[in-house]
Coordinates of C-alpha atoms and ligand atoms in Angstrom, one line a residue:
M1 CA -40.6 -58.5 -35.4
N2 CA -40.3 -55.8 -32.8
D3 CA -37.2 -53.8 -33.7
K4 CA -37.7 -51.1 -31.1
R5 CA -34.7 -50.6 -28.7
R6 CA -35.4 -51.4 -25.1
I7 CA -34.3 -48.5 -23.0
S8 CA -34.0 -47.8 -19.3
I9 CA -33.1 -44.5 -17.6
L10 CA -31.6 -44.6 -14.1
G11 CA -31.9 -41.1 -12.6
A12 CA -34.6 -40.1 -15.0
T13 CA -35.8 -37.2 -12.9
G14 CA -32.4 -35.4 -12.9
S15 CA -30.7 -33.1 -15.3
I16 CA -29.1 -35.8 -17.5
G17 CA -32.2 -38.0 -17.2
Q18 CA -34.4 -35.2 -18.5
S19 CA -32.1 -34.5 -21.4
T20 CA -32.2 -38.2 -22.3
I21 CA -36.0 -38.2 -22.1
D22 CA -36.0 -35.1 -24.4
L23 CA -34.2 -37.1 -27.1
I24 CA -36.3 -40.3 -26.6
A25 CA -39.5 -38.4 -26.6
R26 CA -38.7 -37.0 -30.1
A27 CA -38.8 -40.6 -31.6
P28 CA -41.2 -42.6 -29.4
E29 CA -41.8 -45.1 -32.2
S30 CA -38.1 -46.2 -31.9
Y31 CA -38.0 -47.1 -28.2
D32 CA -39.6 -49.5 -25.7
V33 CA -39.1 -47.9 -22.3
V34 CA -38.4 -50.6 -19.7
A35 CA -37.6 -48.8 -16.5
L36 CA -37.5 -45.2 -15.3
T37 CA -36.0 -44.5 -11.9
G38 CA -35.9 -41.4 -9.6
G39 CA -34.8 -40.6 -6.1
R40 CA -37.8 -38.9 -4.6
N41 CA -39.4 -36.7 -7.3
V42 CA -42.6 -38.7 -7.7
A43 CA -44.4 -36.1 -9.8
A44 CA -41.8 -35.9 -12.6
L45 CA -41.2 -39.7 -12.5
A46 CA -44.9 -40.5 -12.9
R47 CA -45.4 -37.9 -15.6
D48 CA -42.6 -39.2 -17.7
A49 CA -43.4 -42.9 -17.1
I50 CA -46.9 -42.3 -18.4
A51 CA -45.7 -40.2 -21.3
L52 CA -43.2 -42.8 -22.4
N53 CA -45.4 -45.8 -21.4
A54 CA -42.7 -47.4 -19.3
D55 CA -43.0 -50.9 -17.9
V56 CA -42.0 -49.9 -14.4
A57 CA -41.2 -46.7 -12.4
V58 CA -39.1 -46.9 -9.3
V59 CA -38.4 -44.3 -6.6
A60 CA -35.4 -44.9 -4.4
E61 CA -37.1 -43.4 -1.4
D62 CA -39.3 -46.2 0.2
S63 CA -41.7 -43.7 1.8
A64 CA -42.6 -42.3 -1.7
L65 CA -44.3 -45.6 -2.8
P66 CA -47.9 -44.7 -1.9
A67 CA -47.6 -41.4 -3.8
L68 CA -46.1 -43.1 -6.8
R69 CA -48.8 -45.7 -6.8
E70 CA -51.5 -43.0 -6.7
A71 CA -49.8 -41.0 -9.5
L72 CA -49.7 -44.1 -11.7
A73 CA -53.1 -45.4 -10.9
G74 CA -55.0 -46.6 -13.9
S75 CA -51.9 -46.4 -16.2
G76 CA -51.0 -50.1 -16.0
I77 CA -47.4 -49.0 -15.1
E78 CA -45.8 -51.0 -12.3
A79 CA -44.8 -48.8 -9.3
A80 CA -41.9 -49.8 -7.0
A81 CA -39.7 -48.3 -4.3
G82 CA -36.4 -48.8 -2.4
R83 CA -32.9 -49.8 -3.2
A84 CA -33.7 -53.5 -4.0
A85 CA -36.4 -52.5 -6.4
L86 CA -34.0 -50.0 -8.1
I87 CA -31.4 -52.8 -8.6
E88 CA -34.1 -55.2 -9.9
A89 CA -35.3 -52.6 -12.4
A90 CA -31.7 -51.9 -13.6
Q91 CA -31.3 -55.7 -14.2
R92 CA -34.4 -56.0 -16.4
P93 CA -33.3 -56.9 -20.0
A94 CA -32.6 -53.7 -22.0
D95 CA -30.5 -52.8 -25.0
W96 CA -29.4 -49.4 -23.7
V97 CA -29.4 -48.1 -20.2
M98 CA -28.6 -44.5 -19.1
S99 CA -26.7 -44.4 -15.8
A100 CA -27.5 -40.9 -14.5
I101 CA -28.0 -41.4 -10.7
V102 CA -25.9 -38.9 -8.9
G103 CA -23.1 -40.1 -6.6
A104 CA -21.8 -43.5 -5.5
A105 CA -25.5 -44.6 -5.3
G106 CA -25.3 -45.0 -9.1
L107 CA -22.5 -47.6 -9.1
E108 CA -24.4 -50.8 -8.4
P109 CA -27.4 -50.2 -10.6
G110 CA -25.2 -49.3 -13.6
L111 CA -22.9 -52.3 -13.0
R112 CA -25.9 -54.6 -12.8
A113 CA -27.2 -53.3 -16.1
L114 CA -23.8 -53.8 -17.7
Q115 CA -23.6 -57.3 -16.3
G116 CA -27.0 -57.9 -17.9
G117 CA -25.5 -57.2 -21.3
A118 CA -26.8 -53.7 -21.9
A119 CA -24.9 -50.9 -23.6
L120 CA -24.4 -48.6 -20.6
A121 CA -24.3 -44.9 -21.3
L122 CA -22.3 -43.7 -18.3
A123 CA -23.0 -40.2 -17.0
N124 CA -22.4 -41.4 -13.4
K125 CA -18.7 -40.6 -13.3
E126 CA -18.5 -41.9 -9.7
S127 CA -18.8 -45.5 -11.1
M128 CA -15.4 -45.1 -12.8
V129 CA -13.9 -43.2 -9.9
C130 CA -14.9 -45.8 -7.3
A131 CA -14.7 -49.0 -9.3
G132 CA -13.1 -48.3 -12.7
P133 CA -11.2 -51.6 -12.9
L134 CA -14.5 -53.5 -12.1
M135 CA -16.5 -51.6 -14.7
M136 CA -13.9 -52.0 -17.4
Q137 CA -13.4 -55.7 -16.6
T138 CA -17.2 -56.3 -16.8
A139 CA -17.3 -54.6 -20.2
R140 CA -14.2 -56.5 -21.4
D141 CA -15.7 -59.8 -20.3
G142 CA -18.3 -59.1 -23.0
Q143 CA -21.2 -58.7 -20.7
G144 CA -22.0 -55.2 -22.0
T145 CA -20.7 -52.1 -23.6
L146 CA -19.5 -48.9 -21.8
L147 CA -20.2 -45.6 -23.5
P148 CA -19.0 -42.4 -22.0
V149 CA -21.5 -39.6 -21.5
D150 CA -19.5 -37.0 -19.6
S151 CA -18.9 -34.4 -22.3
E152 CA -15.1 -34.6 -21.9
H153 CA -15.0 -38.3 -22.1
S154 CA -17.4 -38.5 -25.0
A155 CA -15.1 -35.9 -26.7
V156 CA -12.0 -38.0 -26.1
F157 CA -13.9 -41.2 -27.2
Q158 CA -14.9 -39.5 -30.5
A159 CA -11.4 -38.1 -31.1
L160 CA -10.0 -41.7 -30.7
I161 CA -12.2 -43.3 -33.2
G162 CA -10.0 -45.0 -35.8
E163 CA -6.9 -44.1 -33.8
D164 CA -4.3 -46.3 -32.1
L165 CA -4.0 -45.6 -28.4
T166 CA -0.3 -46.1 -28.5
A167 CA 0.0 -43.0 -30.7
V168 CA -1.6 -40.8 -28.0
E169 CA 0.8 -38.5 -26.2
R170 CA -1.6 -36.6 -24.0
I171 CA -5.3 -36.0 -23.2
V172 CA -6.3 -32.5 -22.3
I173 CA -9.5 -32.1 -20.3
T174 CA -10.9 -28.6 -20.3
A175 CA -12.6 -27.0 -17.3
S176 CA -14.9 -23.9 -17.3
G177 CA -13.5 -23.0 -13.8
G178 CA -17.0 -22.8 -12.4
A179 CA -18.7 -20.1 -10.4
F180 CA -15.6 -18.8 -8.6
R181 CA -12.9 -18.8 -11.3
D182 CA -12.5 -15.0 -11.1
W183 CA -13.1 -14.6 -7.3
P184 CA -10.2 -13.4 -5.2
L185 CA -8.9 -16.4 -3.2
E186 CA -9.5 -14.7 0.1
D187 CA -13.3 -14.4 -0.7
L188 CA -13.8 -18.1 -1.1
E189 CA -14.1 -18.6 2.7
K190 CA -17.4 -16.7 2.5
A191 CA -18.8 -18.4 -0.6
T192 CA -22.4 -19.7 -0.1
P193 CA -23.9 -22.9 -1.6
A194 CA -26.3 -20.8 -3.7
Q195 CA -23.4 -18.9 -5.2
A196 CA -21.5 -22.1 -5.9
A197 CA -24.5 -23.7 -7.5
T198 CA -24.6 -21.0 -10.3
H199 CA -22.7 -22.3 -13.3
P200 CA -21.5 -19.8 -15.9
N201 CA -22.0 -22.1 -18.9
W202 CA -23.7 -25.4 -18.2
D203 CA -27.2 -26.1 -16.8
M204 CA -26.7 -29.1 -14.4
G205 CA -27.8 -30.6 -11.1
Q206 CA -27.0 -28.7 -7.8
R207 CA -24.3 -31.1 -6.6
I208 CA -22.3 -31.3 -9.9
T209 CA -22.5 -27.5 -10.2
I210 CA -21.0 -27.0 -6.8
D211 CA -18.4 -29.6 -7.7
S212 CA -17.5 -27.6 -10.8
A213 CA -16.8 -24.5 -8.6
S214 CA -14.5 -26.5 -6.4
M215 CA -13.2 -28.5 -9.4
F216 CA -14.0 -31.7 -7.5
N217 CA -16.0 -32.5 -10.6
K218 CA -12.9 -32.0 -12.8
A219 CA -10.9 -34.1 -10.3
L220 CA -13.4 -36.9 -10.7
E221 CA -13.1 -36.5 -14.5
L222 CA -9.3 -36.8 -14.4
I223 CA -9.6 -40.1 -12.5
E224 CA -12.4 -41.2 -14.9
T225 CA -10.1 -40.4 -17.9
K226 CA -7.3 -42.6 -16.5
E227 CA -9.7 -45.5 -15.8
F228 CA -11.7 -45.2 -19.0
F229 CA -8.9 -44.9 -21.5
G230 CA -6.3 -46.8 -19.5
I231 CA -3.6 -44.1 -19.9
D232 CA -0.8 -43.0 -17.7
P233 CA -1.9 -40.2 -15.2
G234 CA 1.2 -38.2 -16.4
M235 CA -0.4 -37.9 -19.8
I236 CA -3.6 -36.3 -18.5
E237 CA -3.7 -32.5 -18.4
T238 CA -6.3 -29.9 -17.4
V239 CA -6.7 -26.4 -18.7
V240 CA -9.2 -23.7 -17.8
H241 CA -11.3 -22.8 -20.8
P242 CA -14.0 -20.3 -19.7
E243 CA -16.1 -20.5 -22.9
S244 CA -16.6 -24.3 -22.6
M245 CA -16.7 -24.8 -26.3
I246 CA -13.8 -27.2 -26.5
H247 CA -14.7 -30.2 -24.4
A248 CA -11.4 -32.1 -24.6
L249 CA -8.4 -32.6 -26.8
V250 CA -6.3 -35.6 -27.7
G251 CA -2.6 -35.0 -28.6
F252 CA -0.9 -37.5 -30.8
N253 CA 2.8 -38.4 -31.3
D254 CA 3.0 -36.4 -34.6
G255 CA 2.1 -33.2 -32.7
A256 CA -1.5 -33.1 -33.9
L257 CA -4.2 -32.1 -31.3
M258 CA -7.7 -33.3 -32.1
A259 CA -10.3 -31.1 -30.4
H260 CA -14.0 -31.7 -29.9
V261 CA -15.7 -28.4 -30.3
G262 CA -19.4 -27.5 -29.9
M263 CA -22.0 -25.7 -27.8
P264 CA -22.3 -26.8 -24.2
D265 CA -25.4 -29.0 -24.4
M266 CA -25.3 -32.5 -22.8
R267 CA -27.7 -33.8 -25.5
H268 CA -24.8 -34.0 -27.8
A269 CA -22.9 -36.6 -25.7
I270 CA -26.1 -38.3 -24.7
G271 CA -27.3 -38.5 -28.3
F272 CA -23.9 -39.8 -29.5
A273 CA -24.1 -42.6 -26.9
L274 CA -27.7 -43.3 -27.8
H275 CA -27.0 -43.7 -31.6
Y276 CA -23.5 -45.2 -31.3
P277 CA -21.9 -46.5 -33.5
E278 CA -23.9 -44.3 -35.9
R279 CA -23.7 -40.5 -35.9
R280 CA -27.2 -39.1 -36.3
A281 CA -28.8 -35.6 -36.4
L282 CA -29.3 -34.1 -33.0
P283 CA -31.4 -31.0 -32.0
V284 CA -28.4 -29.1 -30.5
E285 CA -27.6 -25.5 -31.4
R286 CA -24.8 -25.2 -33.9
L287 CA -21.7 -23.2 -33.0
D288 CA -21.1 -20.0 -35.0
L289 CA -17.3 -19.5 -34.8
V290 CA -17.5 -15.8 -36.0
T291 CA -20.1 -15.0 -33.4
L292 CA -18.0 -16.7 -30.7
G293 CA -15.0 -14.7 -31.9
Q294 CA -12.4 -16.1 -29.6
M295 CA -11.6 -18.9 -27.2
T296 CA -9.3 -18.4 -24.2
F297 CA -7.3 -20.7 -21.9
R298 CA -5.7 -20.3 -18.5
P299 CA -3.7 -22.6 -16.3
A300 CA -5.7 -24.7 -13.8
C301 CA -4.2 -23.4 -10.5
E302 CA -3.9 -26.0 -7.8
M303 CA -3.8 -23.3 -5.1
R304 CA -7.3 -22.2 -6.1
W305 CA -8.5 -25.8 -6.9
P306 CA -6.6 -28.2 -4.5
A307 CA -9.0 -31.0 -5.7
L308 CA -6.8 -31.3 -8.8
R309 CA -3.7 -32.1 -6.7
L310 CA -5.7 -34.7 -4.7
A311 CA -6.9 -36.3 -8.0
R312 CA -3.3 -36.8 -9.1
E313 CA -2.5 -38.5 -5.8
V314 CA -5.6 -40.8 -6.2
M315 CA -4.6 -41.6 -9.8
E316 CA -1.1 -42.6 -8.6
T317 CA -2.4 -44.6 -5.7
G318 CA -5.2 -46.5 -7.5
G319 CA -7.0 -49.3 -5.7
L320 CA -9.8 -48.1 -3.5
S321 CA -8.4 -44.6 -3.1
G322 CA -11.0 -43.4 -5.7
A323 CA -13.8 -44.7 -3.6
V324 CA -12.4 -43.0 -0.5
F325 CA -11.9 -39.8 -2.4
N326 CA -15.4 -39.8 -3.8
A327 CA -17.1 -40.7 -0.5
A328 CA -15.2 -38.1 1.5
K329 CA -16.0 -35.5 -1.2
E330 CA -19.7 -36.4 -1.1
T331 CA -19.7 -36.1 2.7
A332 CA -17.8 -32.8 2.6
L333 CA -20.2 -31.5 -0.1
D334 CA -23.2 -32.3 2.2
G335 CA -21.4 -30.4 5.0
F336 CA -21.0 -27.4 2.8
I337 CA -24.6 -27.5 1.4
E338 CA -25.9 -27.8 5.0
G339 CA -23.7 -24.8 6.2
R340 CA -21.4 -26.9 8.5
I341 CA -18.2 -26.2 6.7
S342 CA -16.8 -23.5 4.4
F343 CA -16.2 -23.9 0.7
P344 CA -12.4 -24.2 0.9
R345 CA -12.7 -26.6 3.9
M346 CA -14.1 -29.3 1.6
A347 CA -10.7 -30.0 0.1
G348 CA -9.1 -30.1 3.6
V349 CA -11.7 -32.7 4.7
V350 CA -11.1 -34.9 1.7
E351 CA -7.3 -34.7 2.1
E352 CA -7.5 -35.6 5.8
A353 CA -9.9 -38.5 5.1
L354 CA -7.5 -39.9 2.4
T355 CA -4.6 -39.6 4.9
R356 CA -6.5 -41.4 7.7
F357 CA -7.7 -44.1 5.3
S358 CA -4.1 -44.7 4.1
A359 CA -3.1 -45.2 7.7
T360 CA -5.6 -48.1 8.1
G361 CA -3.1 -50.6 6.7
G362 CA -3.5 -52.3 3.4
L363 CA -7.2 -51.4 2.8
I364 CA -6.4 -49.0 0.0
D365 CA -4.8 -51.9 -2.0
A366 CA -7.6 -54.3 -1.6
E367 CA -9.2 -55.7 -4.7
V368 CA -11.8 -53.4 -6.3
T369 CA -15.0 -55.4 -5.8
L370 CA -18.5 -54.1 -5.1
D371 CA -18.2 -55.2 -1.4
N372 CA -14.8 -53.6 -0.9
V373 CA -15.9 -50.4 -2.5
A374 CA -18.9 -50.3 -0.2
H375 CA -16.7 -50.8 2.8
A376 CA -14.2 -48.1 1.8
D377 CA -17.1 -45.8 1.0
H378 CA -18.6 -46.4 4.5
L379 CA -15.3 -45.9 6.3
A380 CA -14.4 -42.8 4.3
R381 CA -17.8 -41.2 5.1
Q382 CA -17.2 -41.9 8.8
H383 CA -13.8 -40.4 8.7
A384 CA -15.0 -37.3 6.8
S385 CA -17.9 -36.8 9.3
E386 CA -15.5 -37.0 12.2
I387 CA -13.1 -34.6 10.6
M388 CA -15.9 -32.1 10.0
R389 CA -17.1 -32.5 13.6
D390 CA -13.7 -32.0 15.0
G391 CA -13.2 -28.8 13.0
P392 CA -10.0 -27.6 11.3
Ligands
NDP1 P1 -29.2 -34.5 -10.7 O1 -29.0 -34.1 -9.3 O2 -29.9 -33.5 -11.6 O3 -30.1 -35.9 -10.8 C1 -29.7 -37.0 -10.1 C2 -30.7 -38.1 -10.3 O4 -30.3 -39.2 -9.4 C3 -32.1 -37.8 -10.0 O5 -32.9 -38.6 -10.9 C4 -32.3 -38.1 -8.6 O6 -33.6 -38.4 -8.2 C5 -31.5 -39.4 -8.5 N1 -31.0 -39.8 -7.2 C6 -30.5 -39.0 -6.3 N2 -30.1 -39.7 -5.2 C7 -30.4 -41.0 -5.5 C8 -30.3 -42.2 -4.7 N3 -29.7 -42.3 -3.5 N4 -30.7 -43.3 -5.3 C9 -31.3 -43.3 -6.5 N5 -31.5 -42.2 -7.3 C10 -31.0 -41.1 -6.7 O7 -27.8 -34.9 -11.3 P2 -27.3 -34.8 -12.8 O8 -28.3 -35.2 -13.8 O9 -26.7 -33.4 -13.0 O10 -26.0 -35.8 -12.8 C11 -26.2 -37.2 -12.8 C12 -24.9 -37.9 -13.0 O11 -24.4 -37.5 -14.2 C13 -23.8 -37.4 -11.9 O12 -23.0 -38.5 -11.7 C14 -23.1 -36.3 -12.6 O13 -21.7 -36.2 -12.2 C15 -23.1 -36.8 -14.1 N6 -23.0 -35.8 -15.1 C16 -23.9 -34.8 -15.1 C17 -23.8 -33.8 -16.1 C18 -24.8 -32.7 -16.2 O14 -24.7 -31.9 -17.2 N7 -25.7 -32.6 -15.4 C19 -22.6 -33.8 -17.1 C20 -21.8 -35.0 -17.0 C21 -22.0 -35.9 -16.0 P3 -34.7 -37.2 -7.7 O15 -34.3 -36.0 -8.4 O16 -36.0 -37.8 -8.0 O17 -34.5 -37.1 -6.2

């Protein structure tokens, strides 16, 4: 009998994908790799598909297919390209699937894998922000299992093992504060994408690192917390913790606060999801408390990080507002990266897009289905582009 676990990695060429491959490659005898997918990085995708002997490698970019075919020639590994091929690969039977495509593009592939009955390790927080009720319902219907991979949500998930959710008083999500946490507010207007993409503690992809500096990443995580754990938004707090050693805390009704503490290394949360429900040894550095010496905390100021205020509004509104928030954020982020808008303007664009969308009568309350999310996403991107074009 073949007792290897069938594994797929969506977004294999990215930061989370590579950390996942690092863990899988340490025990190749335990896994059958079904599908690896990438966006456009053919060289890395082909290298890893060959090393892990995957069944299929898929690039999202259609025009990259000839290059992928050439890189895989003689390996016996199937090459495919385009959105439909990506979805088809995500649906191939697998026991465990890593959802690590960046942005709203990761929603449908992850959802399809979940519907196919896989345990879905969810790094793609946008799935929960845009379609939390749909993801949770799919998991509840018994079609698959959802496991959090965002370090904060993995921390909360672990702190809740054996606990009763009704005894939870609050969930505290920590934030490093990103690249500009100590900058004078008036300097933010001149911040460049390169400066924003330098994270003080975590080694991550470009987009999420810039989102850390603006705290749009934390905003997404607050919404994800509400959706994942089904708790009241008023019970979710954020605190700036520059050392990033505590990833989240859960406060209970007896006053106890359970913290998840460890070195900032995503292989912990990925490994926890990979081996769940077991806890197994992982190759992560151990935290030496004496060397660390101290941990500090500061309030998360909504003047500096208006994304946090917007996240509260989205959590209260619910419905499709998460999809609008995320799509407007992704569009504004493109605008910042391409030099069309300033760093602080991103929050303004998202706020205006949310306001415009709310004015389009009833759409925000529509049922959270894949089609409605796609529609809201499309409209929000249009609004955000217009707002950027019209200027402040
Ligand atoms: P990266 O930017 O490093 O990687 C993104 C991956 O998605 C790459 O494989 C990329 O392919 C692929 N991709 C990009 N666009 C598309 C598309 N349109 N269709 C299909 N594939 C695409 O991101 P991260 O690994 O940092 O983040 C991935 C997800 O995990 C995000 O949702 C992020 O918020 C979340 N996350 C990340 C953490 C981290 O530490 N990095 C921590 C917690 C959550 P290619 O590179 O080949 O173009």
